[in-house]
Amino acid sequence: MSAITLQGVRKSFGDNAVLKGIDLTVEPGQVVCLIGPSGSGKSTVLRCVNMLETPDEGTIVVDGSEITDPDVDIDGVRRRIGLVFQQFNLFPHLTVLRNCTIAQERVLHRGRAEAKRVALANLRKVGLADRGDAMPAQLSGGQQQRVAIARALSMDPRLMLFDEPTSALDPELVGDVLAVMRGLADAGMTMLVVTHEMAFARDVADVVAFMDGGVIVEQGPAAEVIEHPRNARTREFLKRVLHPTEVGMAEVVAEGGPEA
């Protein structure tokens, strides 16, 4: 059973058709990265997977539940999904530790001691076990994003959704967050990631899907899509965002590569 399946998903906002028929599958344990220019629909795909946006057409199945079924227990499905946004969305008036325990207690009905144990274990995973008593404002942006990841992990998700988790960070802070995500991938966490970090997508993703204009233009194994893109639109995008020598694309960019 696939972890996430989208079939024929369409979504419009007024006259603006943002998704024009998305078919995408994420298998258990896979990391799938959505790449593409801003406004291509990547984040809308992610928001539909958690039903923060309701598709106009199509079906979405997450962890065996068809979330586009009007009768689905969407809150029950959401409890199995971790979601990390561009912004950290931490409670500014709560400590780091309390940010990671409050949902456990109120949603999962864990006792305070158990919630604290789980939270500390996940803060340790992201390298912040010693900052549990700190307030969010005392942390760097990268540290706050790592707390947001620990908070999501503390809910024991079966899969994680990341919506450009490094885009709001200063460049020198990006590496620490990506290292945490690499660790999750190595541990077998199922992940659907919207990202502009091409090196991360190439090195960590099992599948990369390039989106443009509300459609998936090209998808396949990460190295194949990023290093040897077949579609002209994919090649043009990568030429803009990559230095060719970073991923061995010099020949592809120079010669144009094969057309799909």
mmCIF file of N, CA and C in Angstrom, residues 97 100-101 104-105 111-123:
data_model
loop_
_atom_site.group_PDB
_atom_site.id
_atom_site.type_symbol
_atom_site.label_atom_id
_atom_site.label_comp_id
_atom_site.label_asym_id
_atom_site.label_seq_id
_atom_site.Cartn_x
_atom_site.Cartn_y
_atom_site.Cartn_z
ATOM 1 N N LEU A 97 10.569 23.002 25.210
ATOM 2 C CA LEU A 97 10.037 21.718 25.650
ATOM 3 C C LEU A 97 8.517 21.723 25.644
ATOM 4 N N CYS A 100 6.863 21.233 22.445
ATOM 5 C CA CYS A 100 6.904 19.842 21.947
ATOM 6 C C CYS A 100 6.025 18.887 22.751
ATOM 7 N N THR A 101 5.454 19.369 23.866
ATOM 8 C CA THR A 101 4.626 18.474 24.677
ATOM 9 C C THR A 101 3.136 18.801 24.627
ATOM 10 N N GLN A 104 0.966 16.730 22.307
ATOM 11 C CA GLN A 104 0.934 15.336 22.765
ATOM 12 C C GLN A 104 -0.106 15.154 23.862
ATOM 13 N N GLU A 105 -0.131 16.089 24.787
ATOM 14 C CA GLU A 105 -1.057 15.975 25.914
ATOM 15 C C GLU A 105 -2.504 16.211 25.483
ATOM 16 N N GLY A 111 0.249 11.481 29.218
ATOM 17 C CA GLY A 111 0.569 12.123 30.482
ATOM 18 C C GLY A 111 1.764 13.033 30.328
ATOM 19 N N ARG A 112 1.898 13.995 31.243
ATOM 20 C CA ARG A 112 2.958 14.985 31.105
ATOM 21 C C ARG A 112 4.344 14.353 31.126
ATOM 22 N N ALA A 113 4.559 13.364 31.978
ATOM 23 C CA ALA A 113 5.883 12.736 32.074
ATOM 24 C C ALA A 113 6.233 12.023 30.774
ATOM 25 N N GLU A 114 5.275 11.290 30.214
ATOM 26 C CA GLU A 114 5.521 10.581 28.957
ATOM 27 C C GLU A 114 5.747 11.568 27.817
ATOM 28 N N ALA A 115 4.942 12.633 27.768
ATOM 29 C CA ALA A 115 5.106 13.639 26.722
ATOM 30 C C ALA A 115 6.487 14.279 26.818
ATOM 31 N N LYS A 116 6.953 14.535 28.022
ATOM 32 C CA LYS A 116 8.284 15.125 28.199
ATOM 33 C C LYS A 116 9.361 14.163 27.734
ATOM 34 N N ARG A 117 9.213 12.884 28.064
ATOM 35 C CA ARG A 117 10.208 11.890 27.629
ATOM 36 C C ARG A 117 10.300 11.842 26.120
ATOM 37 N N VAL A 118 9.145 11.808 25.443
ATOM 38 C CA VAL A 118 9.124 11.757 23.979
ATOM 39 C C VAL A 118 9.723 13.034 23.392
ATOM 40 N N ALA A 119 9.339 14.176 23.963
ATOM 41 C CA ALA A 119 9.832 15.452 23.447
ATOM 42 C C ALA A 119 11.347 15.551 23.573
ATOM 43 N N LEU A 120 11.888 15.162 24.722
ATOM 44 C CA LEU A 120 13.334 15.231 24.915
ATOM 45 C C LEU A 120 14.069 14.298 23.957
ATOM 46 N N ALA A 121 13.480 13.128 23.704
ATOM 47 C CA ALA A 121 14.104 12.201 22.754
ATOM 48 C C ALA A 121 14.177 12.816 21.370
ATOM 49 N N ASN A 122 13.131 13.528 20.975
ATOM 50 C CA ASN A 122 13.115 14.128 19.639
ATOM 51 C C ASN A 122 13.954 15.397 19.580
ATOM 52 N N LEU A 123 14.008 16.155 20.657
ATOM 53 C CA LEU A 123 14.929 17.290 20.699
ATOM 54 C C LEU A 123 16.380 16.805 20.611
#
